[in-house]
mmCIF file of C-alpha atoms in Angstrom:
data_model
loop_
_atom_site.group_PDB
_atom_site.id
_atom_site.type_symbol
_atom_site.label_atom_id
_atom_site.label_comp_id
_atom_site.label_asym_id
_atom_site.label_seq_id
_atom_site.Cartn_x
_atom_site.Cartn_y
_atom_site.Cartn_z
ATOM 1 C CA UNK A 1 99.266 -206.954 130.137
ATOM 2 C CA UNK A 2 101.023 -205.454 133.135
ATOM 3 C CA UNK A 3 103.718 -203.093 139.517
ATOM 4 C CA UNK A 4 107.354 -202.172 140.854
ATOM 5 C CA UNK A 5 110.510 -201.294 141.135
ATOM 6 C CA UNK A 6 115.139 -202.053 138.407
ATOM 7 C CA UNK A 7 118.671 -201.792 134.898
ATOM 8 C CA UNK A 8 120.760 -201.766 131.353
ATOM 9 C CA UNK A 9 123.169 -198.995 129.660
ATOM 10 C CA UNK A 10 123.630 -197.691 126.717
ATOM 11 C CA UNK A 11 124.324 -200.085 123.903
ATOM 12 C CA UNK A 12 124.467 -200.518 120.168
ATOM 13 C CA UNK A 13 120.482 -200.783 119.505
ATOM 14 C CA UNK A 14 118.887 -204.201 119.682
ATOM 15 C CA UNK A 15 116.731 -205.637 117.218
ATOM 16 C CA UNK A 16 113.463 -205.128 118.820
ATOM 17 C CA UNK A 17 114.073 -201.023 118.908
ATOM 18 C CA UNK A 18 116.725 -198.718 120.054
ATOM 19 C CA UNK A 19 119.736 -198.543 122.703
ATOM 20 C CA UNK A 20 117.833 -198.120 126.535
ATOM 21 C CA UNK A 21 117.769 -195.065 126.448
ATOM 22 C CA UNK A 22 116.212 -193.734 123.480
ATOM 23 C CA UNK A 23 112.502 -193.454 122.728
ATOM 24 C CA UNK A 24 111.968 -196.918 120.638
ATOM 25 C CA UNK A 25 111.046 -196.049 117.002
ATOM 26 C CA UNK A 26 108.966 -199.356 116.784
ATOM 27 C CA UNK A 27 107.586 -199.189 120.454
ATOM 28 C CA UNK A 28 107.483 -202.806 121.809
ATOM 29 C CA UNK A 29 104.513 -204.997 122.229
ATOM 30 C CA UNK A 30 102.797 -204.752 125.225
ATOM 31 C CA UNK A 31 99.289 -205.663 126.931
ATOM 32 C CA UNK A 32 99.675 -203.656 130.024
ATOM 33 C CA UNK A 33 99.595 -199.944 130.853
ATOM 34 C CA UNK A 34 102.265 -198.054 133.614
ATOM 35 C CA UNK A 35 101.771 -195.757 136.373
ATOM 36 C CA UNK A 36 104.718 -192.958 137.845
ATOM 37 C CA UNK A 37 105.044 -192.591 141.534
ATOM 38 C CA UNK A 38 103.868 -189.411 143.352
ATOM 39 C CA UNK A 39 107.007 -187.671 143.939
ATOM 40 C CA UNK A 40 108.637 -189.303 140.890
ATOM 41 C CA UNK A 41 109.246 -187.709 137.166
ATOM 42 C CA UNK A 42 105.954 -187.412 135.188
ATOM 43 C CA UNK A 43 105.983 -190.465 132.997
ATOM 44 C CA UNK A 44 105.029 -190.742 129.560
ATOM 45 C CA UNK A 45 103.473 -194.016 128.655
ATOM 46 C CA UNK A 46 105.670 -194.950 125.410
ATOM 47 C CA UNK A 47 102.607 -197.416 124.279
ATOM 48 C CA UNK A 48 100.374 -194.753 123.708
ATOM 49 C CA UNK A 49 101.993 -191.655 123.492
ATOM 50 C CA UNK A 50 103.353 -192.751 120.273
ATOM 51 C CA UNK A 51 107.218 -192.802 118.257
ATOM 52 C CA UNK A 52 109.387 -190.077 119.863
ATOM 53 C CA UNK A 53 106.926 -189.463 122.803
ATOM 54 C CA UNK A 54 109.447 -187.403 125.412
ATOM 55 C CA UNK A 55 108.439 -188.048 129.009
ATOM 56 C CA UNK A 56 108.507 -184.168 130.364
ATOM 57 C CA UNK A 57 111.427 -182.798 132.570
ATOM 58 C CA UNK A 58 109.044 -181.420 134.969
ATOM 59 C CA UNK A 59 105.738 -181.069 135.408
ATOM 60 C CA UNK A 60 104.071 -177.851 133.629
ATOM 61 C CA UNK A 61 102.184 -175.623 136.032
ATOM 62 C CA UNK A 62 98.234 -176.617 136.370
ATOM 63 C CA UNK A 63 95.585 -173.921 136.169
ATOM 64 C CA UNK A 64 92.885 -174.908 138.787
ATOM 65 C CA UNK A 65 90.477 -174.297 135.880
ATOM 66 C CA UNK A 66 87.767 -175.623 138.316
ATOM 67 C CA UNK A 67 88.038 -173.457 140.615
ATOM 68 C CA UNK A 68 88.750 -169.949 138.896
ATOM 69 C CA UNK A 69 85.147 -170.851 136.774
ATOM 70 C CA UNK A 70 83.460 -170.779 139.616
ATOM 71 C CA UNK A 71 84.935 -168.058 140.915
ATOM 72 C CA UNK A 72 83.603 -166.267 137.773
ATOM 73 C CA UNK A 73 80.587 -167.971 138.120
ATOM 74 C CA UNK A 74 80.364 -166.251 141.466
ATOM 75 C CA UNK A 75 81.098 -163.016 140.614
ATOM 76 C CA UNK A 76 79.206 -163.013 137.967
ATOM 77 C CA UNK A 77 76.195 -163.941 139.974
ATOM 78 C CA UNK A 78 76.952 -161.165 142.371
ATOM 79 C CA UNK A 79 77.561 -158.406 139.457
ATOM 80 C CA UNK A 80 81.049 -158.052 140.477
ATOM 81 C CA UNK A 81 84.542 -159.592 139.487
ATOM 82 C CA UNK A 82 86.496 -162.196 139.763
ATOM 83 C CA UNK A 83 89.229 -160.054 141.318
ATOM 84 C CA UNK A 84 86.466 -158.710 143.640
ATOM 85 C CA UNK A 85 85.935 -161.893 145.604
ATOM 86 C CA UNK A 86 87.269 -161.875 148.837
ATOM 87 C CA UNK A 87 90.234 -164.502 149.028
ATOM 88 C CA UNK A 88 88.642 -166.480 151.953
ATOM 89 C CA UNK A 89 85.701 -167.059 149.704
ATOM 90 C CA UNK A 90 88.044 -167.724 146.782
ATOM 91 C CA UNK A 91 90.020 -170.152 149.107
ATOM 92 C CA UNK A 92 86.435 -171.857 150.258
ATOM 93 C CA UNK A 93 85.416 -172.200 146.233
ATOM 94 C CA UNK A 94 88.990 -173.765 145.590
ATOM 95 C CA UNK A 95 88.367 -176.025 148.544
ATOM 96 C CA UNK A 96 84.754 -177.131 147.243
ATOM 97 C CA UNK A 97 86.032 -177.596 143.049
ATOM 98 C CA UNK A 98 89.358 -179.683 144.431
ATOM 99 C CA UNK A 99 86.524 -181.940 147.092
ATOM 100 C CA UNK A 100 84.515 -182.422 143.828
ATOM 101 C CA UNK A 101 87.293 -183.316 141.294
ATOM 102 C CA UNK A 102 88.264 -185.665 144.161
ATOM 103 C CA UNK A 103 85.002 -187.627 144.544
ATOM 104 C CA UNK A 104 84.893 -187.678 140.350
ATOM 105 C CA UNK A 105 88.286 -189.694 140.316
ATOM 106 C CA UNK A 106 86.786 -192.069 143.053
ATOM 107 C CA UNK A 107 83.594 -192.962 141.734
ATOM 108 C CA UNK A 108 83.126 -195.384 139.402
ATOM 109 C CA UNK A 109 82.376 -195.330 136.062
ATOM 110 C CA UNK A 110 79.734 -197.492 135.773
ATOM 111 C CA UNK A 111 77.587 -198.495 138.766
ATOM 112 C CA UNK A 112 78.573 -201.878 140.255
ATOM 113 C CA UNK A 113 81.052 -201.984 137.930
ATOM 114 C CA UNK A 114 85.012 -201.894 138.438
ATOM 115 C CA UNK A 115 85.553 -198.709 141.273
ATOM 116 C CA UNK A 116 87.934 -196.154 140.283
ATOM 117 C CA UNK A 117 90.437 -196.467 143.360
ATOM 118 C CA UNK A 118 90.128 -199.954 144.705
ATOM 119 C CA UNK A 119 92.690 -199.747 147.393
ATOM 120 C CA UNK A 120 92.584 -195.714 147.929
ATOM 121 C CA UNK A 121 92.729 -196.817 151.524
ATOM 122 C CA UNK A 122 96.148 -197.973 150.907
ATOM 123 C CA UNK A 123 97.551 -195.399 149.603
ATOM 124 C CA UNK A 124 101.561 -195.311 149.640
ATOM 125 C CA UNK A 125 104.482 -194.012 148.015
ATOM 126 C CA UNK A 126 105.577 -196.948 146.025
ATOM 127 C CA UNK A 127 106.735 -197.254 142.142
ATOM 128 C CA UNK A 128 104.262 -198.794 140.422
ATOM 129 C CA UNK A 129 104.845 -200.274 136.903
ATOM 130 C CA UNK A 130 101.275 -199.204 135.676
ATOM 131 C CA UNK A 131 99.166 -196.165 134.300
ATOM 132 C CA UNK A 132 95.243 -196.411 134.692
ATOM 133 C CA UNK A 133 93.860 -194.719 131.828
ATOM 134 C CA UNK A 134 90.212 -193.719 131.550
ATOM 135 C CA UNK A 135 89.961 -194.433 127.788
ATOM 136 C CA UNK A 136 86.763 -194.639 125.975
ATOM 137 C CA UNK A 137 84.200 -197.421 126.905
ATOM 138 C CA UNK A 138 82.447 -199.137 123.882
ATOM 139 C CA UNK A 139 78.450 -199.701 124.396
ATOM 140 C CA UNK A 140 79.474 -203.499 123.894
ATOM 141 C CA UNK A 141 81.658 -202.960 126.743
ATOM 142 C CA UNK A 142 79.861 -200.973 129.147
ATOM 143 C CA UNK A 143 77.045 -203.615 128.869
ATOM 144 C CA UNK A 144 79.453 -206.528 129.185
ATOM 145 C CA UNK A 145 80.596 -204.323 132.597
ATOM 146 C CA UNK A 146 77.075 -203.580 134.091
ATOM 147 C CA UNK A 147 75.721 -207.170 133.185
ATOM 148 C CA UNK A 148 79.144 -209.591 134.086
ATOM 149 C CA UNK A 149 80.758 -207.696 136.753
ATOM 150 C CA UNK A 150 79.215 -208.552 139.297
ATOM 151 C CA UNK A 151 79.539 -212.534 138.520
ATOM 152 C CA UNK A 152 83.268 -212.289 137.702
ATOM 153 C CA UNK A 153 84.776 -208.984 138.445
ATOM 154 C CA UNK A 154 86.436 -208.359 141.607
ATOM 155 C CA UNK A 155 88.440 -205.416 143.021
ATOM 156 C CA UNK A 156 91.526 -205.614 144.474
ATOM 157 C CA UNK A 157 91.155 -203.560 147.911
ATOM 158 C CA UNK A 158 93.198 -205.817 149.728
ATOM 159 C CA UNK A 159 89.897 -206.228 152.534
ATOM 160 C CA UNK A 160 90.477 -209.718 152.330
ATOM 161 C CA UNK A 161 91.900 -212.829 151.492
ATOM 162 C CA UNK A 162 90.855 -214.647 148.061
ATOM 163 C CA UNK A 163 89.230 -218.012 148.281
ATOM 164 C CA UNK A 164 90.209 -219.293 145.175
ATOM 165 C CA UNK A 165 88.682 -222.658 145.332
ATOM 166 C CA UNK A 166 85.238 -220.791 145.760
ATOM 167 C CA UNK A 167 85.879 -218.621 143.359
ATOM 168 C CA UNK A 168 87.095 -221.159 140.441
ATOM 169 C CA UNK A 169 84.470 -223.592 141.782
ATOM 170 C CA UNK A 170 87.879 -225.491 142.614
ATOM 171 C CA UNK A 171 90.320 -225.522 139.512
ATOM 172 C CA UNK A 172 93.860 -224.534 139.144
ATOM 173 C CA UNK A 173 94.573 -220.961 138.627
ATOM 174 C CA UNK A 174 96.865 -218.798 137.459
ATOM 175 C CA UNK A 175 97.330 -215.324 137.952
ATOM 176 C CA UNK A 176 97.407 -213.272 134.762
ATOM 177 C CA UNK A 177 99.176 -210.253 134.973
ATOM 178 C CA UNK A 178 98.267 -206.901 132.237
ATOM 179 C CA UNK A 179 95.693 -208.582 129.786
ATOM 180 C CA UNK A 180 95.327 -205.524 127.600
ATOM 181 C CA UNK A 181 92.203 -206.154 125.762
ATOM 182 C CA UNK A 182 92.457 -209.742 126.717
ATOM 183 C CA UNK A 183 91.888 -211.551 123.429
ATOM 184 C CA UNK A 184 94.953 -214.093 124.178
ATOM 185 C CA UNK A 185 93.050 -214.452 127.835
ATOM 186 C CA UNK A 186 89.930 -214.954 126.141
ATOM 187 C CA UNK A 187 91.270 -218.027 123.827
ATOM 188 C CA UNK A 188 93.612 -219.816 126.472
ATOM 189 C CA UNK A 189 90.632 -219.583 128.698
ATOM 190 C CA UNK A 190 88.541 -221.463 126.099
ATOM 191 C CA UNK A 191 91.256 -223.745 124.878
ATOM 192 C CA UNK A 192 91.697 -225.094 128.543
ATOM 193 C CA UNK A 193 88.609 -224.669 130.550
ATOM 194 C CA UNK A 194 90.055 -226.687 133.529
ATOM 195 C CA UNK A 195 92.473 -223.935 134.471
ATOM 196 C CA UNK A 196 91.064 -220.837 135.942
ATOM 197 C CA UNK A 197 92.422 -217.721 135.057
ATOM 198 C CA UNK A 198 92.585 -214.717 137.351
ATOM 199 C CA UNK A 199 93.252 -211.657 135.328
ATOM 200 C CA UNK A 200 94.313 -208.480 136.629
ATOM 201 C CA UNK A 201 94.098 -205.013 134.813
ATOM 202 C CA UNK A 202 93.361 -201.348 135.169
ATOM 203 C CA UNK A 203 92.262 -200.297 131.894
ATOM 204 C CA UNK A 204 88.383 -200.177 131.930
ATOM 205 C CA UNK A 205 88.132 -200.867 127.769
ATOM 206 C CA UNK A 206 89.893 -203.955 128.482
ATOM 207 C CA UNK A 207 88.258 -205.397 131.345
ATOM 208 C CA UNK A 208 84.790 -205.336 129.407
ATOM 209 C CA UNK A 209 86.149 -206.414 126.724
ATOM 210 C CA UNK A 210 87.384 -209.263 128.145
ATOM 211 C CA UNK A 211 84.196 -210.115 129.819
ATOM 212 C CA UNK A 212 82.542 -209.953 126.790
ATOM 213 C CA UNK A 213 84.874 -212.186 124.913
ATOM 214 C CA UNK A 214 84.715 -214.622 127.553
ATOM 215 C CA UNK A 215 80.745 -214.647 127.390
ATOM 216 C CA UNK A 216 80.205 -215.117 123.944
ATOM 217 C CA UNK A 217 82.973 -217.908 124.208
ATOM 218 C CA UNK A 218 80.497 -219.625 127.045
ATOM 219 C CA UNK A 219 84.152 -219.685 129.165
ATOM 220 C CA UNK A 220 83.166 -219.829 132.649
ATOM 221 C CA UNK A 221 86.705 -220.070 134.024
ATOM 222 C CA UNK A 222 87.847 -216.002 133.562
ATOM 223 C CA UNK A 223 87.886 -213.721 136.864
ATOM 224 C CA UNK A 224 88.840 -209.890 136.156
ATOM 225 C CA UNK A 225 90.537 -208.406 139.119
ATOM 226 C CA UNK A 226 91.058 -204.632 138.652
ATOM 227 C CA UNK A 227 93.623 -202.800 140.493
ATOM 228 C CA UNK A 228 96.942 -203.381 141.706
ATOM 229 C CA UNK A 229 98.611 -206.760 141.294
ATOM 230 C CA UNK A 230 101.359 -206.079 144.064
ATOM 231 C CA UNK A 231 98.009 -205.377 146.421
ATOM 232 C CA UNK A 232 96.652 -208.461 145.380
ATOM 233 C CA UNK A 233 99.963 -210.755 145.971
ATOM 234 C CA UNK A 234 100.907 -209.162 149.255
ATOM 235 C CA UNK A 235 97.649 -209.402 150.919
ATOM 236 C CA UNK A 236 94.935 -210.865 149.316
ATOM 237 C CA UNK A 237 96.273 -214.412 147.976
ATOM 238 C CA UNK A 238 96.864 -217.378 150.639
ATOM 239 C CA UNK A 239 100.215 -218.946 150.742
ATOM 240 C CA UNK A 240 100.710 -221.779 148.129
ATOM 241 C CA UNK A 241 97.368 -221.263 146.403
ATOM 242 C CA UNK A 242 98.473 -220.212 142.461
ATOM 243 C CA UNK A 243 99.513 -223.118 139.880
ATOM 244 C CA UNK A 244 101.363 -220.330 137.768
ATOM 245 C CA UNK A 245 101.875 -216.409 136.669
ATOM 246 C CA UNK A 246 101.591 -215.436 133.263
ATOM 247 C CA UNK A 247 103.385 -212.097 132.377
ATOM 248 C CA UNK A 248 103.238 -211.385 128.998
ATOM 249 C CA UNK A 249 104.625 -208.207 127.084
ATOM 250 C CA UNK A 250 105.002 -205.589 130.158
ATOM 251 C CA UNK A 251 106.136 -202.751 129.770
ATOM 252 C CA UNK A 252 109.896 -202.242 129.162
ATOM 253 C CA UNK A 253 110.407 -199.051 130.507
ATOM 254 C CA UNK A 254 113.367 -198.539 127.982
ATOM 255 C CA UNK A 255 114.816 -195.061 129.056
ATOM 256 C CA UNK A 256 117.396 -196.160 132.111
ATOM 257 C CA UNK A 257 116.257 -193.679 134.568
ATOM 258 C CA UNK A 258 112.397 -195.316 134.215
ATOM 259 C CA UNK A 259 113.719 -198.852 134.866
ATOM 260 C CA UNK A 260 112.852 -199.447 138.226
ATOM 261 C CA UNK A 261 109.345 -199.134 136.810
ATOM 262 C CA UNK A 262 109.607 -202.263 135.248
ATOM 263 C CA UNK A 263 107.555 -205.018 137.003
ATOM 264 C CA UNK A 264 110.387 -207.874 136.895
ATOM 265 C CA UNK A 265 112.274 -207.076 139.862
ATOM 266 C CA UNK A 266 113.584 -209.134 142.676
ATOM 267 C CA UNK A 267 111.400 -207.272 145.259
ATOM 268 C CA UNK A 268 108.035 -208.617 143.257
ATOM 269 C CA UNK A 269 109.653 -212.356 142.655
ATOM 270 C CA UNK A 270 109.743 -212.057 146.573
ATOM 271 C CA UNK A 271 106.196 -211.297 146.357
ATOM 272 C CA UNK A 272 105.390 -214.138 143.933
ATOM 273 C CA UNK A 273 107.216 -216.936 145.559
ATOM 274 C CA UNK A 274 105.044 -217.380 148.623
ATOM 275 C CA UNK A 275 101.598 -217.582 146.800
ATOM 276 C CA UNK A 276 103.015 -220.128 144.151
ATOM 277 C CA UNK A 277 102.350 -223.812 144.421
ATOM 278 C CA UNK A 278 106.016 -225.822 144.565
ATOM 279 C CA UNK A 279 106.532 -226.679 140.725
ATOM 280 C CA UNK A 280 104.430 -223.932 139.145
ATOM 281 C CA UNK A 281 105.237 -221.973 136.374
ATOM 282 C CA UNK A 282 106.017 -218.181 136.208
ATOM 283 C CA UNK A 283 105.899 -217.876 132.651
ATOM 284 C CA UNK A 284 106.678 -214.228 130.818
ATOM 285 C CA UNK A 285 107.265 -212.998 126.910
ATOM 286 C CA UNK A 286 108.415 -209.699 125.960
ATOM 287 C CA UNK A 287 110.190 -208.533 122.585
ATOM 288 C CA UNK A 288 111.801 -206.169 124.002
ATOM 289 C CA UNK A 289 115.738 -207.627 123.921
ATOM 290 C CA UNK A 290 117.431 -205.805 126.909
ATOM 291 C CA UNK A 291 113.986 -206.636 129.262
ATOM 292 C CA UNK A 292 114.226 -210.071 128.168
ATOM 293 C CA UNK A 293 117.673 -209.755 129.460
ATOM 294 C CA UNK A 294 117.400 -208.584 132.801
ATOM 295 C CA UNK A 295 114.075 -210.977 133.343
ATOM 296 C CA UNK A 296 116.675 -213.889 132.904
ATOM 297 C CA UNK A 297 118.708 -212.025 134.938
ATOM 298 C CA UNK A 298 116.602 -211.790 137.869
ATOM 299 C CA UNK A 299 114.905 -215.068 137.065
ATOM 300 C CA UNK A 300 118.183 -216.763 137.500
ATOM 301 C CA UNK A 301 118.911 -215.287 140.427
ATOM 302 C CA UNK A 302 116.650 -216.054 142.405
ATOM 303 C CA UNK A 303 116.518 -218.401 144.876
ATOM 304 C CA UNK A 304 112.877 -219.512 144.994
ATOM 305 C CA UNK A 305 113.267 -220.113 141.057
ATOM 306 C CA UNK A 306 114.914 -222.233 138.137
ATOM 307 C CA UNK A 307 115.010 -222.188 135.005
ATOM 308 C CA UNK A 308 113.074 -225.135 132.838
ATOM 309 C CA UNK A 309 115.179 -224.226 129.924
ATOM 310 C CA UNK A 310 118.338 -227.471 129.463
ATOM 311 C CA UNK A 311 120.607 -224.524 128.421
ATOM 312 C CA UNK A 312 119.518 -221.772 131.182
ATOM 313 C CA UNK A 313 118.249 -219.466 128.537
ATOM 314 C CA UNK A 314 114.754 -218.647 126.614
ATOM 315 C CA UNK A 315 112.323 -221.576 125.900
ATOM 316 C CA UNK A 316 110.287 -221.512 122.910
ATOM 317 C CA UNK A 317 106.467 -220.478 123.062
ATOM 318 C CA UNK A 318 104.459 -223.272 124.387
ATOM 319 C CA UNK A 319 101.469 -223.761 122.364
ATOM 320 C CA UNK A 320 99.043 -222.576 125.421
ATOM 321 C CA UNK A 321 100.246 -218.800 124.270
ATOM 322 C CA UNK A 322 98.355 -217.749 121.730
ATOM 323 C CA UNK A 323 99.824 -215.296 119.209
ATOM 324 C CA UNK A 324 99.071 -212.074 120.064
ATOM 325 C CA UNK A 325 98.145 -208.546 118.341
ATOM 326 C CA UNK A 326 100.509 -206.527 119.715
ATOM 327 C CA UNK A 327 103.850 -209.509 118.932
ATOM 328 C CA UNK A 328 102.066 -210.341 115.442
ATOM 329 C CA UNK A 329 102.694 -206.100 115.150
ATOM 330 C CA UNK A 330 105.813 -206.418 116.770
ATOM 331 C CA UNK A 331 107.229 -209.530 114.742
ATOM 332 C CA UNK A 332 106.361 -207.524 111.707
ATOM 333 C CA UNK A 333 108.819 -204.916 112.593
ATOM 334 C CA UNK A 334 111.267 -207.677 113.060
ATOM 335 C CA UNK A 335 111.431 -207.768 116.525
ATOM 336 C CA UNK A 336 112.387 -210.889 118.284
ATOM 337 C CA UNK A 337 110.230 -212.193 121.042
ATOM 338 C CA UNK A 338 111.617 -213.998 124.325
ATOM 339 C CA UNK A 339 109.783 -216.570 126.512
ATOM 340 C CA UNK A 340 111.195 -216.932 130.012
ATOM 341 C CA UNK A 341 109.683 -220.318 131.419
ATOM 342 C CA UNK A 342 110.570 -221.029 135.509
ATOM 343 C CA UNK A 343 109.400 -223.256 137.948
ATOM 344 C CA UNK A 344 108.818 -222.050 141.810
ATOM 345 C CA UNK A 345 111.254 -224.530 143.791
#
């Protein structure tokens, strides 16, 4: 499921893995996927990389593979050597291999489908809380893409402003952020069909997936918004127009120094406030202890917020969550899962 910048320290290991700073043995659930910052350590995303996975020091030195083909490629086609090209032509050939690497990354997989760089307009240095992957694409999913996109995909390019009533043909909504392969979106979309949901992703597998779930399910109520959420919040949502966020199983980020990754910050509740309806619900699960820890931290905190828990602490599920994959894996391990249920004041 899963934008932004924050916390904890080292500590005897909680249930749910290790102390913060280690590499979880049993990584936690999650639905969402993580992206490092230009400028900012290479990050290794601990839900796929796998038990152990180290994120890397520095970043290795890149062969412009590209570029020093056709440079052979050239001199082969003149009968001379690579070393034999002259280094403006080199330079020029570099140029032309970089320009088409660059328009590869920006076009999108599938025509009229999801675009590669929604927002590349806005580009800026900001820590983002997500990694776009470019995973494998089922046939099921690439035709659920090519043939539903255009009825219920949207991109996040932050162009415009949302009109949700138009879009939802006037229900509710709530924002959905990280639906991984969007199974639990799929059956609380069907379960309540007078609630729209607005789902937002990057991960391509997931977004047809979803699409095709929520076809076969005749669920008319789904939107898939692909791209960045914190776009989305800060300039493409009207004040006062969401009846709740869903957040379920982000990424922890467990290593300290990658904790300002994590998408629970007060800088993004800052974000959320204005676009939330007075009394709706920001809603998030993780079963990851020390994240649950710092949401209620933050939660509590701040001032837009309050907690719907008597005690001030976790609530149990609510029946509208389905249980997932990834917690049914998790609560296998033993892991102990954490809703956080608070109402915008």
């Amino acid at each position: 499921m899963s934008e932004q910048p924050l916390n904890p320290t080292t500590a005897p290991a909680p249930d749910s893995g290790t102390a913060d700073e280690a590499t979880p043995a049993d990584p936690p659930a999650t639905g969402s996927v993580t992206e490092a910052p230009s400028g900012d350590t290479p990050a290794t995303d601990v839900h796929t990389a796998g038990p152990g996975a180290e994120a890397p020091a520095a970043e290795a030195p890149v062969t412009d593979t590209h570029a020093a083909d056709s440079a052979t490629v050239h001199a082969s086609a003149t009968g001379s050597t690579a070393a034999d090209v002259p280094a403006d032509e080199a330079a020029a050939l570099r140029a032309a291999s970089f320009e088409r690497a660059r328009r590869m990354r920006q076009e999108p997989r599938f025509p009229g489908g999801p675009a590669a760089d929604p927002a590349g307009s806005h580009h800026e240095r900001r820590i983002r809380s997500f990694q776009p992957r470019r995973s494998r694409v089922t046939t099921g999913q690439q035709e659920a893409l090519e043939r539903l996109w255009p009825k219920w995909g949207l991109d996040i390019d932050g162009k415009r402003v949302l009109d949700l009533d138009q879009l939802f043909d006037g229900l509710p909504v709530v924002l959905e952020i990280g639906f991984g392969m969007g199974e639990a979106t799929a059956q609380m979309a069907a379960d309540d069909p007078g609630t729209g949901i607005l789902a937002v992703d990057v991960h391509t597998p997931g977004q047809g997936n979803l699409l095709g779930l929520a076809d076969r399910a005749g669920s008319t109520n789904v939107r898939v918004a692909n791209g960045d959420a914190v776009i989305l919040l800060r300039e493409m949502l009207a004040p006062e127009t969401l009846d709740g966020l869903r957040v379920y199983f982000p990424d922890p980020w467990p290593k300290a120094r990658h904790h300002k990754r994590r998408l629970i910050q007060p800088e993004f509740l800052d974000l959320v406030a204005p676009v939330l309806k007075p009394g709706a619900i920001v809603h998030c699960a993780t079963d990851w202890e020390p994240y649950a820890e710092q949401m209620l931290e933050v939660l509590t905190a701040h001032p837009r917020f309050e907690n719907t828990a008597a005690d001030g602490g976790y609530a149990p599920r609510p029946a509208f969550r389905p249980l997932t994959r990834f917690e049914g894996q998790g609560l296998d391990k033993g892991h102990v899962v954490h809703d956080l249920l608070f109402a915008r004041v």
